[in-house]
Coordinates of C-alpha atoms and ligand atoms in Angstrom, one line a residue:
X1 CA -62.2 48.5 27.4
X2 CA -62.1 51.6 29.4
X3 CA -59.9 50.0 32.0
X4 CA -56.1 49.4 31.7
X5 CA -56.8 45.7 32.3
X6 CA -59.7 43.4 33.2
X7 CA -59.7 40.9 36.0
X8 CA -62.1 37.9 36.0
X9 CA -62.5 35.7 39.1
X10 CA -64.4 32.4 38.8
X11 CA -65.1 30.3 41.8
X12 CA -67.0 27.2 42.8
X13 CA -66.3 23.7 44.1
X14 CA -63.5 21.4 43.0
X15 CA -65.1 19.2 40.3
X16 CA -67.4 21.9 39.0
X17 CA -64.9 22.8 36.3
X18 CA -63.7 26.2 37.6
X19 CA -60.2 25.5 36.3
X20 CA -61.4 24.5 32.9
X21 CA -63.6 27.6 32.6
X22 CA -60.7 29.9 33.6
X23 CA -58.2 28.2 31.4
X24 CA -60.5 28.6 28.4
X25 CA -61.0 32.3 29.1
X26 CA -57.3 32.8 29.6
X27 CA -56.4 31.0 26.4
X28 CA -59.0 32.9 24.4
X29 CA -57.7 36.2 25.6
X30 CA -54.2 35.2 24.7
X31 CA -55.3 34.2 21.2
X32 CA -57.0 37.6 20.9
X33 CA -53.6 39.2 21.5
X34 CA -53.9 40.2 25.2
X35 CA -51.3 39.6 27.8
X36 CA -52.6 37.3 30.5
X37 CA -51.6 36.5 34.1
X38 CA -53.6 33.8 35.9
X39 CA -53.8 32.6 39.5
X40 CA -55.5 29.4 40.6
X41 CA -56.1 28.1 44.1
X42 CA -57.8 24.8 44.8
X43 CA -58.2 22.3 47.6
X44 CA -56.0 19.2 48.2
X45 CA -59.1 17.0 47.6
X46 CA -59.7 15.8 44.1
X47 CA -63.4 16.7 44.4
X48 CA -65.2 19.3 46.6
X49 CA -63.8 22.3 48.5
X50 CA -63.3 25.8 47.2
X51 CA -61.6 26.3 43.9
X52 CA -60.9 29.8 42.5
X53 CA -59.4 31.0 39.2
X54 CA -58.3 34.6 38.7
X55 CA -57.4 35.8 35.2
X56 CA -56.0 39.2 34.5
X57 CA -55.9 40.3 30.9
X58 CA -54.5 43.5 29.5
X59 CA -52.5 45.2 26.9
X60 CA -49.7 46.4 29.2
X61 CA -47.1 44.2 30.9
X62 CA -48.8 42.2 33.8
X63 CA -46.7 41.2 36.8
X64 CA -49.3 39.7 39.1
X65 CA -52.9 38.7 39.3
X66 CA -54.1 42.0 40.7
X67 CA -55.8 43.0 44.0
X68 CA -59.4 42.2 43.5
X69 CA -61.5 41.6 40.4
X70 CA -63.8 43.4 38.0
X71 CA -65.9 40.4 37.1
X72 CA -66.9 37.7 39.6
X73 CA -68.5 34.5 38.4
X74 CA -69.9 32.3 41.2
X75 CA -70.9 28.7 40.3
X76 CA -72.5 28.2 43.7
X77 CA -73.6 30.1 46.8
X78 CA -70.5 29.0 48.9
X79 CA -68.3 30.7 46.3
X80 CA -70.4 33.9 46.7
X81 CA -70.2 33.7 50.5
X82 CA -66.4 33.5 50.4
X83 CA -66.1 36.4 48.0
X84 CA -69.0 38.7 48.8
X85 CA -66.9 41.2 50.8
X86 CA -64.8 41.7 47.7
X87 CA -67.8 42.7 45.5
X88 CA -67.1 46.4 45.3
X89 CA -69.2 49.0 43.6
X90 CA -68.7 48.8 39.8
X91 CA -67.8 45.1 39.8
X92 CA -69.9 42.7 37.8
X93 CA -71.4 39.6 39.4
X94 CA -72.4 36.6 37.3
X95 CA -73.9 33.7 39.2
X96 CA -75.9 30.6 39.0
X97 CA -79.5 31.5 39.7
X98 CA -80.1 28.6 42.1
X99 CA -79.4 31.0 45.0
X100 CA -80.5 34.6 45.7
X101 CA -77.5 36.7 46.8
X102 CA -77.8 40.0 48.6
X103 CA -76.2 42.0 45.8
X104 CA -74.4 45.0 47.2
X105 CA -75.3 48.5 45.9
X106 CA -73.4 49.5 42.7
X107 CA -72.6 45.9 41.7
X108 CA -74.1 44.8 38.4
X109 CA -75.8 41.4 38.8
X110 CA -76.2 38.8 36.0
X111 CA -78.1 35.8 37.3
X112 CA -77.7 32.9 34.8
X113 CA -79.6 29.6 35.0
X114 CA -76.4 27.6 34.8
X115 CA -77.6 24.5 36.7
X116 CA -81.0 24.6 35.0
X117 CA -79.8 24.9 31.4
X118 CA -77.1 22.1 31.9
X119 CA -79.7 19.8 33.4
X120 CA -82.1 20.4 30.5
X121 CA -79.3 19.3 28.2
X122 CA -78.9 16.1 30.3
X123 CA -75.3 17.0 31.1
X124 CA -74.8 18.6 34.4
X125 CA -71.1 18.8 34.0
X126 CA -71.6 21.5 31.4
X127 CA -72.8 24.0 33.9
X128 CA -69.4 25.7 33.7
X129 CA -69.7 26.0 29.9
X130 CA -73.1 27.7 30.3
X131 CA -71.2 30.2 32.6
X132 CA -68.5 30.5 30.0
X133 CA -71.0 31.3 27.2
X134 CA -72.5 34.0 29.4
X135 CA -69.1 35.5 30.3
X136 CA -68.2 35.5 26.6
X137 CA -71.4 37.5 25.7
X138 CA -71.3 39.8 28.6
X139 CA -67.7 40.9 28.4
X140 CA -66.8 40.3 24.8
X141 CA -64.5 37.3 25.2
X142 CA -64.0 36.0 21.7
X143 CA -66.6 33.3 21.2
X144 CA -64.9 31.8 18.2
X145 CA -61.7 31.2 20.1
X146 CA -63.5 29.9 23.1
X147 CA -65.4 27.3 21.0
X148 CA -62.3 26.1 19.3
X149 CA -60.5 25.8 22.6
X150 CA -63.5 24.1 24.2
X151 CA -63.4 21.4 21.4
X152 CA -59.6 20.9 21.9
X153 CA -60.0 20.6 25.7
X154 CA -62.8 18.1 25.7
X155 CA -62.3 16.1 22.5
X156 CA -60.6 13.3 24.3
X157 CA -63.8 12.8 26.3
X158 CA -65.8 12.0 23.2
X159 CA -68.0 13.6 20.6
X160 CA -71.1 13.6 22.8
X161 CA -69.3 15.5 25.6
X162 CA -68.0 18.1 23.1
X163 CA -71.5 18.5 21.5
X164 CA -73.2 18.9 24.9
X165 CA -70.6 21.5 25.9
X166 CA -70.9 23.5 22.7
X167 CA -74.7 23.5 23.2
X168 CA -74.3 24.6 26.8
X169 CA -71.9 27.4 25.7
X170 CA -74.5 28.6 23.1
X171 CA -77.3 28.5 25.6
X172 CA -75.3 30.6 28.2
X173 CA -74.3 33.0 25.4
X174 CA -77.9 33.3 24.2
X175 CA -79.3 33.8 27.7
X176 CA -76.8 36.6 28.5
X177 CA -78.0 38.5 25.4
X178 CA -81.1 39.5 27.5
X179 CA -78.9 41.8 29.7
X180 CA -77.7 45.3 29.1
X181 CA -74.0 45.2 28.7
X182 CA -71.5 47.0 30.9
X183 CA -69.7 49.1 28.4
X184 CA -66.8 49.8 30.7
X185 CA -66.1 46.0 31.1
X186 CA -65.8 45.0 27.5
X187 CA -62.7 43.4 26.1
X188 CA -61.7 45.2 22.8
X189 CA -61.8 43.0 19.7
X190 CA -58.1 42.4 19.7
X191 CA -55.0 43.2 21.8
X192 CA -51.5 43.9 20.4
X193 CA -49.4 41.0 21.7
X194 CA -47.6 39.1 18.9
X195 CA -45.0 36.5 19.0
X196 CA -46.0 35.3 22.4
X197 CA -46.7 31.9 23.8
X198 CA -48.9 31.1 26.8
X199 CA -47.8 28.5 29.2
X200 CA -47.7 27.7 33.0
X201 CA -44.7 28.1 35.2
X202 CA -44.2 24.3 35.4
X203 CA -44.5 23.9 31.6
X204 CA -42.0 26.7 31.2
X205 CA -39.5 24.9 33.5
X206 CA -39.8 21.9 31.2
X207 CA -39.3 24.1 28.1
X208 CA -36.3 25.7 29.6
X209 CA -34.8 22.3 30.4
X210 CA -35.2 21.3 26.8
X211 CA -33.6 24.5 25.6
X212 CA -30.7 23.9 27.9
X213 CA -30.1 20.4 26.4
X214 CA -31.5 18.3 29.2
X215 CA -30.8 14.6 28.6
X216 CA -32.2 12.9 31.7
X217 CA -35.1 13.7 34.0
X218 CA -36.3 11.6 36.9
X219 CA -38.9 12.6 39.5
X220 CA -41.5 11.3 41.9
X221 CA -44.9 12.9 41.5
X222 CA -45.7 15.6 44.0
X223 CA -48.1 18.6 43.9
X224 CA -47.3 21.3 42.7
X225 CA -44.3 20.0 40.7
X226 CA -45.9 17.1 38.8
X227 CA -46.6 19.1 35.6
X228 CA -42.9 19.5 35.0
X229 CA -42.7 15.8 34.6
X230 CA -45.9 15.7 32.5
X231 CA -44.4 18.2 30.1
X232 CA -41.1 16.4 29.9
X233 CA -42.7 13.0 29.5
X234 CA -44.3 14.4 26.4
X235 CA -41.4 16.2 24.9
X236 CA -38.0 14.9 26.3
X237 CA -38.2 11.6 24.4
X238 CA -38.6 13.5 21.1
X239 CA -35.0 14.8 21.4
X240 CA -33.6 11.4 22.6
X241 CA -33.8 12.2 26.3
X242 CA -34.9 9.8 29.1
X243 CA -37.6 10.5 31.6
X244 CA -38.2 8.2 34.5
X245 CA -40.9 8.2 37.2
X246 CA -38.9 7.1 40.2
X247 CA -40.2 5.2 43.2
X248 CA -39.5 8.1 45.5
X249 CA -37.4 11.3 45.7
X250 CA -34.3 9.6 47.1
X251 CA -34.3 7.4 44.0
X252 CA -35.0 10.3 41.6
X253 CA -32.1 12.4 42.9
X254 CA -29.8 9.4 43.0
X255 CA -30.7 8.7 39.3
X256 CA -30.1 12.3 38.4
X257 CA -26.6 12.3 40.1
X258 CA -25.8 9.0 38.4
X259 CA -26.9 10.2 35.0
X260 CA -24.8 13.3 35.5
X261 CA -21.8 11.3 36.5
X262 CA -22.4 9.4 33.3
X263 CA -22.0 12.6 31.3
X264 CA -25.6 13.6 30.9
X265 CA -27.4 16.8 31.8
X266 CA -29.8 15.8 34.5
X267 CA -32.6 17.3 36.5
X268 CA -35.4 16.6 38.9
X269 CA -38.3 18.6 40.2
X270 CA -40.1 18.2 43.6
X271 CA -41.6 20.2 46.4
X272 CA -40.6 20.7 50.0
X273 CA -41.1 17.2 51.4
X274 CA -39.2 15.8 48.4
X275 CA -36.4 18.3 48.9
X276 CA -35.9 17.1 52.5
X277 CA -35.5 13.5 51.2
X278 CA -33.0 14.6 48.7
X279 CA -30.7 16.4 51.1
X280 CA -28.3 13.5 51.6
X281 CA -27.7 13.0 47.8
X282 CA -27.3 16.8 47.4
X283 CA -24.4 16.4 49.9
X284 CA -23.0 13.6 47.8
X285 CA -23.3 15.8 44.6
X286 CA -21.5 18.6 46.4
X287 CA -18.7 16.3 47.7
X288 CA -18.3 14.5 44.4
X289 CA -18.6 17.8 42.4
X290 CA -21.4 16.4 40.2
X291 CA -23.7 18.8 38.3
X292 CA -27.3 18.3 39.4
X293 CA -30.4 20.5 39.1
X294 CA -33.3 20.2 41.6
X295 CA -36.3 22.3 40.9
X296 CA -38.2 22.9 44.1
X297 CA -41.8 24.1 43.5
X298 CA -42.5 25.4 47.0
X299 CA -45.9 24.8 48.7
X300 CA -47.3 25.4 52.1
X301 CA -45.4 23.4 54.6
X302 CA -43.9 21.9 56.7
X303 CA -44.7 18.2 56.2
X304 CA -47.8 17.7 53.9
X305 CA -48.9 21.1 55.1
X306 CA -51.0 22.9 52.5
X307 CA -50.0 20.9 49.4
X308 CA -51.9 23.0 46.9
X309 CA -51.3 26.4 48.4
X310 CA -48.7 29.1 47.9
X311 CA -45.7 29.7 50.2
X312 CA -42.1 30.7 49.9
X313 CA -40.8 28.7 52.9
X314 CA -38.1 26.4 51.5
X315 CA -35.5 29.1 51.3
X316 CA -33.5 28.1 54.4
X317 CA -33.8 24.4 53.5
X318 CA -32.5 25.1 50.0
X319 CA -29.6 27.2 51.2
X320 CA -28.6 25.3 54.4
X321 CA -30.4 21.9 54.2
X322 CA -27.4 19.6 54.3
X323 CA -25.1 17.6 56.5
X324 CA -21.5 18.5 56.8
X325 CA -19.9 21.6 55.3
X326 CA -21.7 22.0 52.0
X327 CA -22.9 24.8 49.8
X328 CA -25.1 24.8 46.8
X329 CA -26.3 27.4 44.2
X330 CA -29.8 28.6 44.8
X331 CA -31.8 30.5 42.2
X332 CA -35.4 31.7 42.4
X333 CA -37.7 32.6 39.6
X334 CA -40.1 35.6 39.5
X335 CA -42.5 34.7 36.6
X336 CA -43.1 32.3 33.8
X337 CA -40.5 33.9 31.5
X338 CA -37.9 33.3 34.3
X339 CA -39.1 29.7 34.5
X340 CA -37.8 29.3 30.9
X341 CA -34.6 31.3 31.1
X342 CA -33.5 30.5 34.6
X343 CA -34.0 26.8 34.1
X344 CA -31.4 27.2 31.4
X345 CA -29.3 29.2 33.8
X346 CA -29.6 26.4 36.5
X347 CA -28.5 23.7 34.1
X348 CA -25.7 26.0 32.8
X349 CA -24.5 26.8 36.3
X350 CA -24.6 23.2 37.4
X351 CA -22.3 22.3 34.4
X352 CA -20.0 25.3 34.9
X353 CA -19.5 24.9 38.6
X354 CA -20.0 21.2 38.8
X355 CA -22.3 21.8 41.6
X356 CA -25.9 21.0 42.7
X357 CA -28.2 23.9 41.8
X358 CA -31.6 24.4 43.4
X359 CA -34.1 26.4 41.4
X360 CA -36.9 27.7 43.6
X361 CA -40.4 28.2 42.1
X362 CA -43.7 28.2 44.0
X363 CA -47.2 26.9 43.8
X364 CA -48.8 30.1 42.5
X365 CA -46.3 30.3 39.7
X366 CA -46.5 26.6 39.0
X367 CA -50.1 26.9 38.0
X368 CA -50.1 30.4 36.7
X369 CA -50.4 30.7 33.0
X370 CA -48.8 33.8 31.5
X371 CA -48.1 35.1 28.0
X372 CA -44.3 35.4 27.4
X373 CA -42.3 36.3 24.3
X374 CA -41.3 33.3 22.2
X375 CA -37.8 32.5 23.4
X376 CA -35.1 33.6 21.0
X377 CA -33.1 30.4 20.8
X378 CA -30.1 32.1 19.1
X379 CA -29.7 34.4 22.0
X380 CA -29.7 31.7 24.6
X381 CA -26.3 30.4 25.6
X382 CA -26.1 26.8 26.5
X383 CA -23.0 25.8 28.5
X384 CA -21.3 22.4 28.6
X385 CA -19.1 21.1 31.5
X386 CA -15.3 21.4 31.4
X387 CA -14.2 18.1 30.0
X388 CA -10.9 16.4 30.1
X389 CA -8.9 17.0 26.9
X390 CA -6.9 13.7 27.1
X391 CA -3.7 15.6 27.7
X392 CA -1.4 14.5 30.6
X393 CA -2.4 12.4 33.6
X394 CA -6.1 12.6 34.5
X395 CA -6.9 13.8 37.9
X396 CA -10.6 14.1 38.6
X397 CA -10.2 16.8 41.3
X398 CA -7.1 18.5 39.9
X399 CA -6.4 21.8 41.7
X400 CA -6.9 24.3 38.9
X401 CA -6.7 28.1 39.4
X402 CA -10.5 28.4 39.3
X403 CA -10.9 25.3 41.4
X404 CA -13.0 23.7 38.7
X405 CA -11.5 20.4 37.5
X406 CA -12.0 18.6 34.2
X407 CA -14.6 15.9 34.1
X408 CA -14.3 12.7 32.1
X409 CA -17.2 10.4 31.3
X410 CA -17.0 6.9 32.8
X411 CA -15.1 4.6 30.5
X412 CA -12.9 7.3 29.0
X413 CA -9.5 5.6 28.4
X414 CA -6.9 6.7 30.8
X415 CA -9.4 8.6 32.8
X416 CA -10.5 5.9 35.2
X417 CA -11.1 7.3 38.7
X418 CA -12.9 6.5 41.9
X419 CA -16.3 8.2 42.4
X420 CA -16.9 8.5 46.1
X421 CA -18.6 10.5 48.8
X422 CA -15.6 10.0 50.9
X423 CA -13.1 12.8 51.2
X424 CA -10.6 12.3 48.4
X425 CA -7.3 13.4 46.9
X426 CA -6.9 15.1 43.6
X427 CA -6.9 11.7 41.8
X428 CA -10.1 10.7 43.5
X429 CA -8.8 8.2 45.9
X430 CA -10.1 8.4 49.5
X431 CA -7.9 10.3 51.9
X432 CA -8.6 11.4 55.4
X433 CA -5.6 13.5 56.4
X434 CA -6.3 16.8 58.0
X435 CA -4.4 18.8 55.4
X436 CA -6.2 17.1 52.5
X437 CA -9.7 17.6 54.0
X438 CA -8.8 21.3 54.6
X439 CA -7.5 21.7 51.1
X440 CA -10.3 19.9 49.3
X441 CA -13.0 21.6 51.4
X442 CA -11.5 25.0 50.4
X443 CA -11.5 24.0 46.8
X444 CA -15.2 23.1 46.8
X445 CA -16.1 26.4 48.4
X446 CA -13.7 28.6 46.6
X447 CA -14.9 27.6 43.1
X448 CA -18.2 29.4 43.9
X449 CA -16.6 32.6 45.0
X450 CA -16.7 34.0 41.4
X451 CA -20.5 33.3 41.1
X452 CA -22.0 36.4 42.7
X453 CA -20.2 38.6 40.2
X454 CA -20.5 36.1 37.3
X455 CA -24.2 35.8 37.5
X456 CA -26.5 38.7 36.4
X457 CA -26.8 41.5 38.9
X458 CA -29.9 41.7 41.1
X459 CA -32.3 44.2 39.4
X460 CA -32.7 47.5 41.0
X461 CA -36.2 48.9 40.3
X462 CA -35.6 52.6 40.3
X463 CA -32.5 54.8 40.0
X464 CA -29.7 53.0 41.8
X465 CA -28.1 56.4 42.8
X466 CA -31.3 58.1 44.2
X467 CA -32.0 58.4 47.9
X468 CA -35.3 57.0 48.9
X469 CA -37.4 56.6 52.0
X470 CA -38.0 52.9 51.6
X471 CA -36.2 50.2 49.7
X472 CA -38.2 47.0 49.2
X473 CA -36.5 43.7 48.7
X474 CA -38.4 40.7 47.3
X475 CA -37.7 37.3 45.9
X476 CA -39.6 34.8 43.8
X477 CA -43.1 35.5 42.6
X478 CA -43.5 38.3 45.2
X479 CA -41.3 40.4 43.0
X480 CA -44.2 40.9 40.5
X481 CA -46.4 42.2 43.2
X482 CA -43.8 44.5 44.6
X483 CA -43.1 45.9 41.1
X484 CA -46.7 47.1 40.8
X485 CA -46.9 48.4 44.4
X486 CA -43.7 50.5 43.8
X487 CA -45.1 51.9 40.5
X488 CA -48.3 52.9 42.3
X489 CA -46.4 54.5 45.3
X490 CA -44.3 56.5 42.9
X491 CA -47.4 58.0 41.3
X492 CA -48.3 59.1 44.8
X493 CA -44.9 60.8 45.1
X494 CA -43.5 58.3 47.6
X495 CA -39.7 57.8 47.2
X496 CA -39.3 54.1 47.0
X497 CA -37.2 51.6 45.0
X498 CA -36.9 47.8 44.8
X499 CA -34.2 45.1 44.8
X500 CA -35.0 41.8 43.1
X501 CA -32.3 39.2 43.7
X502 CA -32.6 36.0 41.6
X503 CA -29.3 34.4 42.6
X504 CA -30.2 33.8 46.2
X505 CA -27.1 31.8 47.2
X506 CA -24.2 32.5 47.3
X507 CA -25.5 35.9 48.1
X508 CA -24.6 38.9 46.0
X509 CA -23.6 40.8 49.2
X510 CA -22.1 43.8 47.5
X511 CA -25.3 44.4 45.6
X512 CA -27.4 44.4 48.8
X513 CA -25.0 46.8 50.4
X514 CA -25.0 49.2 47.4
X515 CA -28.8 49.1 47.3
X516 CA -29.1 49.9 51.0
X517 CA -26.8 52.9 50.8
X518 CA -29.5 55.2 49.5
X519 CA -32.4 53.8 51.6
X520 CA -33.7 55.2 54.9
X521 CA -35.4 51.9 55.6
X522 CA -35.4 48.5 54.1
X523 CA -38.5 46.3 53.9
X524 CA -38.3 42.6 52.9
X525 CA -41.6 41.1 51.8
X526 CA -42.0 37.3 51.5
X527 CA -44.6 34.6 52.0
X528 CA -43.4 32.6 55.0
X529 CA -43.7 32.9 58.7
X530 CA -40.0 33.4 59.7
X531 CA -38.9 36.0 57.2
X532 CA -36.4 33.7 55.7
X533 CA -34.7 36.0 53.2
X534 CA -34.6 38.8 55.8
X535 CA -32.9 36.3 58.1
X536 CA -30.2 35.6 55.5
X537 CA -29.7 39.3 54.8
X538 CA -29.2 40.0 58.5
X539 CA -26.7 37.1 58.7
X540 CA -24.7 38.0 55.6
X541 CA -24.8 41.8 55.2
X542 CA -24.8 44.9 57.3
X543 CA -28.5 45.6 56.5
X544 CA -31.2 45.5 59.3
X545 CA -34.3 45.0 57.2
X546 CA -37.9 45.2 58.5
X547 CA -39.6 41.9 57.7
X548 CA -43.0 41.8 56.2
X549 CA -44.3 38.3 56.1
X550 CA -47.6 36.6 55.1
X551 CA -48.4 32.9 55.6
X552 CA -52.0 32.1 54.8
X553 CA -51.6 30.1 51.6
X554 CA -52.1 33.0 49.3
X555 CA -49.7 35.5 47.7
X556 CA -49.4 39.2 48.6
X557 CA -51.5 41.7 46.6
X558 CA -50.0 45.0 45.4
X559 CA -52.3 46.9 47.8
X560 CA -50.9 45.0 50.8
X561 CA -47.3 46.0 49.9
X562 CA -48.2 49.6 49.1
X563 CA -50.2 49.9 52.4
X564 CA -47.3 48.5 54.4
X565 CA -44.9 51.0 52.8
X566 CA -47.3 53.9 53.6
X567 CA -47.6 52.7 57.2
X568 CA -43.8 52.7 57.6
X569 CA -43.6 56.2 56.4
Ligands
COA601 N1 -67.4 18.7 30.5 C1 -66.7 17.6 30.7 N2 -65.7 17.5 31.6 C2 -65.5 18.6 32.3 C3 -66.2 19.8 32.1 C4 -67.2 19.8 31.2 N3 -67.9 20.9 30.9 N4 -65.7 20.7 33.0 C5 -64.7 20.1 33.7 N5 -64.6 18.8 33.3 C6 -63.6 17.8 33.8 C7 -62.2 18.3 33.6 O1 -61.8 17.9 32.3 C8 -61.5 17.5 34.7 O2 -61.5 16.2 34.2 P1 -60.2 15.2 34.5 O3 -60.3 15.0 36.0 O4 -60.5 14.1 33.7 O5 -59.0 16.0 34.1 C9 -62.5 17.5 35.8 O6 -63.8 17.7 35.2 C10 -62.3 18.6 36.8 O7 -62.5 19.9 36.2 P2 -61.4 21.0 36.2 O8 -61.9 22.2 35.5 O9 -60.1 20.5 35.7 O10 -61.1 21.3 37.7 P3 -62.1 21.9 38.9 O11 -62.1 23.4 38.8 O12 -63.3 21.2 38.9 O13 -61.2 21.6 40.2 C11 -59.4 20.2 41.0 C12 -60.8 20.2 40.4 C13 -58.4 20.7 40.0 C14 -59.4 21.1 42.2 C15 -59.1 18.8 41.5 O14 -59.4 17.9 40.5 C16 -57.6 18.6 41.9 O15 -56.8 18.3 41.1 N6 -57.3 18.9 43.2 C17 -55.9 18.9 43.6 C18 -55.5 17.5 44.0 C19 -54.1 17.6 44.6 O16 -53.2 17.9 43.8 N7 -54.0 17.3 45.9 C20 -52.7 17.3 46.5 C21 -52.2 16.0 46.8 S1 -50.8 16.0 47.8

């Protein structure tokens, strides 16, 4: 491979098997020892509409899906029409020969009779496997791995389906042998990644929850969060945990808070509309100081919005979405590795601070598969809540110096107390006096004051002490894009650095201030219309950032960020 990495884009209609084809290539590359980073976008309809899968594979660390692609595979003419302006000189174009595209100069064209060969086999559905066989031959994607993975993927559909698909694969592979290969677009025989696993953002959240000792999970299915439930339904019962598919999001968060009150580590996952429904119970969890974790896999909103598309637009809802005076911990993940480790953090922080915690992920990360190091379980700290020792008189809301009171499981002798959303005294009994409300409100807020310095510092990309022309702040999966943009800008000699906060709320104000000191200008890049993080930064710090927002259902590309920085200079 003469390139640093190789990017495949496969596109077609929902139902044509774009996702299966892309997943198989990604898994085969991972098995061959390459790092992978995938991005999928598909319509809300179960069949029809444009589906696209981008897979970046390489030997260096990959932080995003890349700008464009090196290899484009179109399963139909519509997919070609949508992507034809991205067919740059030197890219390779593999397509179903039922249409005759106007191939731009400098592009290598590989027409493959995908439809015809699958029809001849009597199994039209295998058109994508003809394409897969051709891609394997043309770009040296390990055929042995692909075939093993193909069998795994389709064996539940029966032997005949598997056989037809293997045959389709071989036919595509054989047909592609008639072309001259592009030597600059060949995957090497093997990469160097070892001790890695490949999983999606949603699966990684499930894995992180298991590592953190999750006991109870309840959720109502919603795109793009459902795979967290699918993963936990498979694995949580193996360690004695309980998984419930609730009737709606109000029920799921209520069950989570109930289970947590009962002494269990509990979590749910949802997306924007579900988070809205949960807001009242999140207020109850705050008032009753009950640990609870809500994973919000953001999607295009508001309302049903763009249910399968990417957006980072629930930040303000996560931070402020409550009645009364309430605060909650808000974390956001950058990549699949974070999905593992920060789910552990979310469950730990919920236990430590007896607080609701919202973990923000997003739709592109939910479906993105990435290779990550196998988690070192010995190095991961799992925290339990402060429990009552049985000494002295039990007071559920005892005013301790850190404002965190001991919890007792229901039924603990001598630790009976009232659990209520009403304002209460230290012993838990309802009380509405002005002094008491003032005192207990302060307790609930003050216990979180230590968090911004307790939690890991926001990463500074670059030398913290160096003066730069532009500092770029990003959150969530946009961080990976900004990382690459900054690396490219530095090569051009542009003085730039990045700040990547992962504890979003309470804000690590001092870290923002320190970062801004050496920056001429601050740019905040995020995928929403309002510039939600920029808004919080203006409200909470002395910074006056320039907001760079995007809101079209797709993530930024490194080129977009780099171009914006150049414009500002
Ligand atoms: N042989 C046999 N079966 C094959 C096949 C082959 N060669 N290639 C694909 N298939 C099957 C897949 O296994 C899958 O089957 P399943 O539905 O039983 O899981 C199906 O065909 C679709 O193929 P897949 O590759 O998974 O997806 P696709 O690229 O065709 O796109 C989706 C289809 C994913 C876009 C669509 O099904 C979907 O889920 N849309 C989103 C719906 C949604 O979440 N809406 C939001 C509601 S709020």
